[in-house]
């Protein structure tokens, strides 16, 4: 029997979740949590639970705080159920953990039911709004990729995928100095200073996609 943790501090949202669950042809047990501390306690007791969470209303320090819990309880499944989440947050969450699904609170009843069904089966679900949002963000930022040369885009892709300057040089049969020069030019053109920013740009510009990054 699945155990469902309803992690939402709005009474109306909790009521709505129970209404959706009542439409599912399953028996389940549930726990309600209204803050992160209660959620952690519930997870310790129910390590394989399905967590329906409004991240924006909980007292997480940031996305890393959430990802630590998702990694600590890999057999649990998270359904993020919120009014609004940024493209950057969504990309990071979906790339960093395979046990996270997303649906917006204003989704259709049919889509909400599907999200719950998938989550109970421990399968990933991403609603249409989020899929389109991530695609739009990638398309918009792709317009800025034209300031990089084709070679610089290739080097940026390798950097974003985690290869070192030495590894890229060996892989592309060019000198360490050449790769390092390209790296400096890329960072200067994009106004970035570190690997995280390079990866973020490469993903949003469509130079790498989430599937490549998550491998």
PDB file of C-alpha atoms in Angstrom:
ATOM      1  CA  UNK A   1       0.000   0.000   0.000  1.00  0.00           C
ATOM      2  CA  UNK A   2       1.553   3.335  -1.007  1.00  0.00           C
ATOM      3  CA  UNK A   3       2.208   5.951   1.639  1.00  0.00           C
ATOM      4  CA  UNK A   4       1.608   9.494   0.460  1.00  0.00           C
ATOM      5  CA  UNK A   5       3.113  12.472   2.251  1.00  0.00           C
ATOM      6  CA  UNK A   6       1.128  15.629   1.552  1.00  0.00           C
ATOM      7  CA  UNK A   7       3.595  18.454   2.114  1.00  0.00           C
ATOM      8  CA  UNK A   8       1.584  21.632   1.668  1.00  0.00           C
ATOM      9  CA  UNK A   9       0.741  24.228   4.299  1.00  0.00           C
ATOM     10  CA  UNK A  10      -2.418  25.482   2.569  1.00  0.00           C
ATOM     11  CA  UNK A  11      -5.582  23.761   3.754  1.00  0.00           C
ATOM     12  CA  UNK A  12      -7.354  24.309   0.428  1.00  0.00           C
ATOM     13  CA  UNK A  13      -4.496  22.629  -1.447  1.00  0.00           C
ATOM     14  CA  UNK A  14      -4.476  19.644   0.904  1.00  0.00           C
ATOM     15  CA  UNK A  15      -8.229  19.288   0.426  1.00  0.00           C
ATOM     16  CA  UNK A  16      -7.776  19.376  -3.349  1.00  0.00           C
ATOM     17  CA  UNK A  17      -5.070  16.708  -3.207  1.00  0.00           C
ATOM     18  CA  UNK A  18      -7.334  14.408  -1.195  1.00  0.00           C
ATOM     19  CA  UNK A  19     -10.091  14.946  -3.745  1.00  0.00           C
ATOM     20  CA  UNK A  20      -7.725  13.942  -6.551  1.00  0.00           C
ATOM     21  CA  UNK A  21      -6.550  10.903  -4.599  1.00  0.00           C
ATOM     22  CA  UNK A  22     -10.149   9.834  -4.052  1.00  0.00           C
ATOM     23  CA  UNK A  23     -10.475   9.437  -7.827  1.00  0.00           C
ATOM     24  CA  UNK A  24      -7.623   6.929  -7.895  1.00  0.00           C
ATOM     25  CA  UNK A  25      -8.619   3.272  -7.658  1.00  0.00           C
ATOM     26  CA  UNK A  26      -6.138   2.572  -4.868  1.00  0.00           C
ATOM     27  CA  UNK A  27      -5.897   2.222  -1.127  1.00  0.00           C
ATOM     28  CA  UNK A  28      -3.249   4.381   0.507  1.00  0.00           C
ATOM     29  CA  UNK A  29      -2.013   5.756   3.796  1.00  0.00           C
ATOM     30  CA  UNK A  30      -1.140   9.418   4.204  1.00  0.00           C
ATOM     31  CA  UNK A  31       0.760  11.853   6.371  1.00  0.00           C
ATOM     32  CA  UNK A  32       0.404  15.635   6.332  1.00  0.00           C
ATOM     33  CA  UNK A  33       3.369  17.984   6.759  1.00  0.00           C
ATOM     34  CA  UNK A  34       3.364  21.769   6.910  1.00  0.00           C
ATOM     35  CA  UNK A  35       7.115  22.450   7.119  1.00  0.00           C
ATOM     36  CA  UNK A  36      10.449  20.888   6.249  1.00  0.00           C
ATOM     37  CA  UNK A  37      11.099  19.583   9.752  1.00  0.00           C
ATOM     38  CA  UNK A  38       7.867  17.570   9.749  1.00  0.00           C
ATOM     39  CA  UNK A  39       8.670  16.317   6.256  1.00  0.00           C
ATOM     40  CA  UNK A  40      12.084  15.009   7.324  1.00  0.00           C
ATOM     41  CA  UNK A  41      10.509  13.146  10.250  1.00  0.00           C
ATOM     42  CA  UNK A  42       7.881  11.607   7.955  1.00  0.00           C
ATOM     43  CA  UNK A  43      10.529  10.522   5.436  1.00  0.00           C
ATOM     44  CA  UNK A  44      12.548   8.769   8.126  1.00  0.00           C
ATOM     45  CA  UNK A  45       9.493   6.639   8.871  1.00  0.00           C
ATOM     46  CA  UNK A  46       8.291   6.216   5.274  1.00  0.00           C
ATOM     47  CA  UNK A  47      11.402   5.989   3.107  1.00  0.00           C
ATOM     48  CA  UNK A  48       9.508   4.831  -0.003  1.00  0.00           C
ATOM     49  CA  UNK A  49       6.721   7.390   0.190  1.00  0.00           C
ATOM     50  CA  UNK A  50       5.287   9.530  -2.575  1.00  0.00           C
ATOM     51  CA  UNK A  51       5.717  13.163  -1.532  1.00  0.00           C
ATOM     52  CA  UNK A  52       3.328  15.716  -3.017  1.00  0.00           C
ATOM     53  CA  UNK A  53       5.156  18.950  -2.226  1.00  0.00           C
ATOM     54  CA  UNK A  54       4.560  22.646  -2.749  1.00  0.00           C
ATOM     55  CA  UNK A  55       8.232  23.629  -2.679  1.00  0.00           C
ATOM     56  CA  UNK A  56       7.519  27.366  -2.808  1.00  0.00           C
ATOM     57  CA  UNK A  57       5.604  27.308   0.484  1.00  0.00           C
ATOM     58  CA  UNK A  58       8.115  25.228   2.443  1.00  0.00           C
ATOM     59  CA  UNK A  59      11.121  26.485   4.367  1.00  0.00           C
ATOM     60  CA  UNK A  60      13.830  24.959   2.179  1.00  0.00           C
ATOM     61  CA  UNK A  61      17.105  26.895   2.070  1.00  0.00           C
ATOM     62  CA  UNK A  62      17.285  26.345  -1.701  1.00  0.00           C
ATOM     63  CA  UNK A  63      17.137  23.682  -4.356  1.00  0.00           C
ATOM     64  CA  UNK A  64      20.255  21.961  -2.983  1.00  0.00           C
ATOM     65  CA  UNK A  65      18.365  21.434   0.266  1.00  0.00           C
ATOM     66  CA  UNK A  66      15.627  19.608  -1.642  1.00  0.00           C
ATOM     67  CA  UNK A  67      18.079  17.591  -3.751  1.00  0.00           C
ATOM     68  CA  UNK A  68      19.866  16.347  -0.626  1.00  0.00           C
ATOM     69  CA  UNK A  69      16.601  14.804   0.570  1.00  0.00           C
ATOM     70  CA  UNK A  70      15.843  13.357  -2.872  1.00  0.00           C
ATOM     71  CA  UNK A  71      19.275  11.706  -2.883  1.00  0.00           C
ATOM     72  CA  UNK A  72      19.022  10.537   0.731  1.00  0.00           C
ATOM     73  CA  UNK A  73      15.724   8.764   0.009  1.00  0.00           C
ATOM     74  CA  UNK A  74      16.170   7.406  -3.541  1.00  0.00           C
ATOM     75  CA  UNK A  75      13.199   5.027  -3.269  1.00  0.00           C
ATOM     76  CA  UNK A  76      10.816   7.869  -2.513  1.00  0.00           C
ATOM     77  CA  UNK A  77       9.201   9.826  -5.340  1.00  0.00           C
ATOM     78  CA  UNK A  78       8.624  13.572  -5.326  1.00  0.00           C
ATOM     79  CA  UNK A  79       5.767  15.315  -7.115  1.00  0.00           C
ATOM     80  CA  UNK A  80       6.420  19.051  -7.082  1.00  0.00           C
ATOM     81  CA  UNK A  81       2.992  20.673  -7.017  1.00  0.00           C
ATOM     82  CA  UNK A  82       3.256  24.463  -7.127  1.00  0.00           C
ATOM     83  CA  UNK A  83       1.837  27.647  -8.643  1.00  0.00           C
ATOM     84  CA  UNK A  84       5.132  28.836 -10.106  1.00  0.00           C
ATOM     85  CA  UNK A  85       8.680  27.491 -10.480  1.00  0.00           C
ATOM     86  CA  UNK A  86      11.482  29.114 -12.484  1.00  0.00           C
ATOM     87  CA  UNK A  87      13.029  27.475 -15.582  1.00  0.00           C
ATOM     88  CA  UNK A  88      16.431  27.409 -13.867  1.00  0.00           C
ATOM     89  CA  UNK A  89      14.987  25.638 -10.828  1.00  0.00           C
ATOM     90  CA  UNK A  90      13.131  23.122 -12.992  1.00  0.00           C
ATOM     91  CA  UNK A  91      16.150  22.310 -15.153  1.00  0.00           C
ATOM     92  CA  UNK A  92      18.306  21.779 -12.089  1.00  0.00           C
ATOM     93  CA  UNK A  93      15.716  19.637 -10.312  1.00  0.00           C
ATOM     94  CA  UNK A  94      14.903  17.416 -13.285  1.00  0.00           C
ATOM     95  CA  UNK A  95      18.541  16.919 -14.260  1.00  0.00           C
ATOM     96  CA  UNK A  96      19.788  16.238 -10.763  1.00  0.00           C
ATOM     97  CA  UNK A  97      17.251  13.637  -9.628  1.00  0.00           C
ATOM     98  CA  UNK A  98      15.259  11.030 -11.529  1.00  0.00           C
ATOM     99  CA  UNK A  99      12.752  10.643  -8.684  1.00  0.00           C
ATOM    100  CA  UNK A 100      11.256  14.116  -9.162  1.00  0.00           C
ATOM    101  CA  UNK A 101       8.086  14.880 -11.134  1.00  0.00           C
ATOM    102  CA  UNK A 102       6.428  18.250 -11.709  1.00  0.00           C
ATOM    103  CA  UNK A 103       2.869  19.461 -12.222  1.00  0.00           C
ATOM    104  CA  UNK A 104       1.457  22.945 -11.779  1.00  0.00           C
ATOM    105  CA  UNK A 105      -1.523  23.627  -9.525  1.00  0.00           C
ATOM    106  CA  UNK A 106      -3.484  25.181 -12.390  1.00  0.00           C
ATOM    107  CA  UNK A 107      -3.100  22.109 -14.623  1.00  0.00           C
ATOM    108  CA  UNK A 108      -6.215  20.375 -15.899  1.00  0.00           C
ATOM    109  CA  UNK A 109      -7.840  17.741 -13.701  1.00  0.00           C
ATOM    110  CA  UNK A 110      -6.855  15.097 -16.243  1.00  0.00           C
ATOM    111  CA  UNK A 111      -3.204  16.128 -16.083  1.00  0.00           C
ATOM    112  CA  UNK A 112      -3.262  16.295 -12.286  1.00  0.00           C
ATOM    113  CA  UNK A 113      -4.663  12.764 -12.163  1.00  0.00           C
ATOM    114  CA  UNK A 114      -1.959  11.553 -14.547  1.00  0.00           C
ATOM    115  CA  UNK A 115       0.737  13.189 -12.430  1.00  0.00           C
ATOM    116  CA  UNK A 116      -0.490  11.345  -9.348  1.00  0.00           C
ATOM    117  CA  UNK A 117      -0.805   8.037 -11.214  1.00  0.00           C
ATOM    118  CA  UNK A 118       2.751   8.282 -12.556  1.00  0.00           C
ATOM    119  CA  UNK A 119       4.136   9.284  -9.168  1.00  0.00           C
ATOM    120  CA  UNK A 120       2.458   6.391  -7.364  1.00  0.00           C
ATOM    121  CA  UNK A 121       4.080   4.053  -9.924  1.00  0.00           C
ATOM    122  CA  UNK A 122       7.398   5.881  -9.251  1.00  0.00           C
ATOM    123  CA  UNK A 123       7.538   7.017 -12.886  1.00  0.00           C
ATOM    124  CA  UNK A 124       8.541  10.542 -13.843  1.00  0.00           C
ATOM    125  CA  UNK A 125       5.857  12.970 -14.979  1.00  0.00           C
ATOM    126  CA  UNK A 126       6.431  16.476 -16.361  1.00  0.00           C
ATOM    127  CA  UNK A 127       3.322  18.482 -17.190  1.00  0.00           C
ATOM    128  CA  UNK A 128       2.843  20.184 -20.550  1.00  0.00           C
ATOM    129  CA  UNK A 129       3.297  23.678 -19.128  1.00  0.00           C
ATOM    130  CA  UNK A 130       6.704  22.852 -17.668  1.00  0.00           C
ATOM    131  CA  UNK A 131       7.839  21.054 -20.832  1.00  0.00           C
ATOM    132  CA  UNK A 132       6.889  24.086 -22.929  1.00  0.00           C
ATOM    133  CA  UNK A 133       8.447  26.488 -20.429  1.00  0.00           C
ATOM    134  CA  UNK A 134      11.804  24.703 -20.569  1.00  0.00           C
ATOM    135  CA  UNK A 135      11.657  24.518 -24.366  1.00  0.00           C
ATOM    136  CA  UNK A 136      10.870  28.243 -24.615  1.00  0.00           C
ATOM    137  CA  UNK A 137      13.717  29.151 -22.268  1.00  0.00           C
ATOM    138  CA  UNK A 138      16.106  27.104 -24.391  1.00  0.00           C
ATOM    139  CA  UNK A 139      14.852  28.725 -27.618  1.00  0.00           C
ATOM    140  CA  UNK A 140      15.129  32.267 -26.269  1.00  0.00           C
ATOM    141  CA  UNK A 141      18.667  31.792 -25.011  1.00  0.00           C
ATOM    142  CA  UNK A 142      19.695  29.980 -28.193  1.00  0.00           C
ATOM    143  CA  UNK A 143      19.541  33.370 -29.926  1.00  0.00           C
ATOM    144  CA  UNK A 144      22.550  34.456 -27.887  1.00  0.00           C
ATOM    145  CA  UNK A 145      24.652  31.491 -28.934  1.00  0.00           C
ATOM    146  CA  UNK A 146      25.414  33.175 -32.261  1.00  0.00           C
ATOM    147  CA  UNK A 147      28.106  35.255 -30.564  1.00  0.00           C
ATOM    148  CA  UNK A 148      30.180  32.081 -30.224  1.00  0.00           C
ATOM    149  CA  UNK A 149      32.035  30.516 -33.133  1.00  0.00           C
ATOM    150  CA  UNK A 150      31.285  26.913 -34.083  1.00  0.00           C
ATOM    151  CA  UNK A 151      34.555  25.818 -32.477  1.00  0.00           C
ATOM    152  CA  UNK A 152      33.745  27.706 -29.288  1.00  0.00           C
ATOM    153  CA  UNK A 153      30.326  26.023 -29.113  1.00  0.00           C
ATOM    154  CA  UNK A 154      32.024  22.621 -29.414  1.00  0.00           C
ATOM    155  CA  UNK A 155      34.498  23.506 -26.662  1.00  0.00           C
ATOM    156  CA  UNK A 156      31.706  24.907 -24.463  1.00  0.00           C
ATOM    157  CA  UNK A 157      29.759  21.672 -24.855  1.00  0.00           C
ATOM    158  CA  UNK A 158      32.764  19.644 -23.690  1.00  0.00           C
ATOM    159  CA  UNK A 159      33.314  22.000 -20.750  1.00  0.00           C
ATOM    160  CA  UNK A 160      29.652  21.771 -19.742  1.00  0.00           C
ATOM    161  CA  UNK A 161      29.778  17.979 -19.916  1.00  0.00           C
ATOM    162  CA  UNK A 162      32.554  18.027 -17.337  1.00  0.00           C
ATOM    163  CA  UNK A 163      35.690  17.465 -19.402  1.00  0.00           C
ATOM    164  CA  UNK A 164      38.878  19.203 -18.263  1.00  0.00           C
ATOM    165  CA  UNK A 165      40.986  21.374 -20.552  1.00  0.00           C
ATOM    166  CA  UNK A 166      43.547  18.570 -20.839  1.00  0.00           C
ATOM    167  CA  UNK A 167      40.866  15.984 -21.671  1.00  0.00           C
ATOM    168  CA  UNK A 168      39.303  18.227 -24.317  1.00  0.00           C
ATOM    169  CA  UNK A 169      42.699  18.795 -25.930  1.00  0.00           C
ATOM    170  CA  UNK A 170      43.336  15.048 -26.133  1.00  0.00           C
ATOM    171  CA  UNK A 171      39.822  14.338 -27.386  1.00  0.00           C
ATOM    172  CA  UNK A 172      39.923  16.989 -30.123  1.00  0.00           C
ATOM    173  CA  UNK A 173      43.617  16.471 -31.041  1.00  0.00           C
ATOM    174  CA  UNK A 174      44.520  20.089 -30.341  1.00  0.00           C
ATOM    175  CA  UNK A 175      46.934  21.671 -27.899  1.00  0.00           C
ATOM    176  CA  UNK A 176      46.202  22.450 -24.269  1.00  0.00           C
ATOM    177  CA  UNK A 177      47.021  26.107 -25.000  1.00  0.00           C
ATOM    178  CA  UNK A 178      44.454  26.262 -27.830  1.00  0.00           C
ATOM    179  CA  UNK A 179      41.682  24.859 -25.642  1.00  0.00           C
ATOM    180  CA  UNK A 180      42.609  27.195 -22.804  1.00  0.00           C
ATOM    181  CA  UNK A 181      42.470  30.179 -25.170  1.00  0.00           C
ATOM    182  CA  UNK A 182      39.030  29.119 -26.397  1.00  0.00           C
ATOM    183  CA  UNK A 183      37.895  28.690 -22.801  1.00  0.00           C
ATOM    184  CA  UNK A 184      39.004  32.205 -21.876  1.00  0.00           C
ATOM    185  CA  UNK A 185      37.299  33.667 -24.956  1.00  0.00           C
ATOM    186  CA  UNK A 186      34.064  31.787 -24.224  1.00  0.00           C
ATOM    187  CA  UNK A 187      33.954  32.955 -20.611  1.00  0.00           C
ATOM    188  CA  UNK A 188      34.742  36.538 -21.678  1.00  0.00           C
ATOM    189  CA  UNK A 189      32.069  36.634 -24.408  1.00  0.00           C
ATOM    190  CA  UNK A 190      29.386  35.156 -22.179  1.00  0.00           C
ATOM    191  CA  UNK A 191      30.363  37.130 -19.091  1.00  0.00           C
ATOM    192  CA  UNK A 192      30.662  33.988 -16.974  1.00  0.00           C
ATOM    193  CA  UNK A 193      33.251  32.934 -14.417  1.00  0.00           C
ATOM    194  CA  UNK A 194      32.828  29.265 -13.552  1.00  0.00           C
ATOM    195  CA  UNK A 195      31.773  25.800 -14.700  1.00  0.00           C
ATOM    196  CA  UNK A 196      28.288  26.056 -13.196  1.00  0.00           C
ATOM    197  CA  UNK A 197      27.526  29.209 -15.198  1.00  0.00           C
ATOM    198  CA  UNK A 198      28.984  27.625 -18.350  1.00  0.00           C
ATOM    199  CA  UNK A 199      26.784  24.558 -17.924  1.00  0.00           C
ATOM    200  CA  UNK A 200      23.712  26.673 -17.244  1.00  0.00           C
ATOM    201  CA  UNK A 201      24.316  28.712 -20.404  1.00  0.00           C
ATOM    202  CA  UNK A 202      25.002  25.633 -22.551  1.00  0.00           C
ATOM    203  CA  UNK A 203      21.750  24.022 -21.441  1.00  0.00           C
ATOM    204  CA  UNK A 204      19.630  27.116 -21.973  1.00  0.00           C
ATOM    205  CA  UNK A 205      21.219  27.811 -25.372  1.00  0.00           C
ATOM    206  CA  UNK A 206      20.544  24.263 -26.541  1.00  0.00           C
ATOM    207  CA  UNK A 207      24.247  23.408 -26.882  1.00  0.00           C
ATOM    208  CA  UNK A 208      23.617  20.453 -24.598  1.00  0.00           C
ATOM    209  CA  UNK A 209      20.256  19.063 -23.585  1.00  0.00           C
ATOM    210  CA  UNK A 210      19.048  17.664 -20.275  1.00  0.00           C
ATOM    211  CA  UNK A 211      19.419  14.081 -21.466  1.00  0.00           C
ATOM    212  CA  UNK A 212      23.116  14.557 -22.233  1.00  0.00           C
ATOM    213  CA  UNK A 213      23.764  16.379 -18.972  1.00  0.00           C
ATOM    214  CA  UNK A 214      21.969  13.791 -16.863  1.00  0.00           C
ATOM    215  CA  UNK A 215      23.868  10.804 -18.285  1.00  0.00           C
TER     216      UNK A 215
END
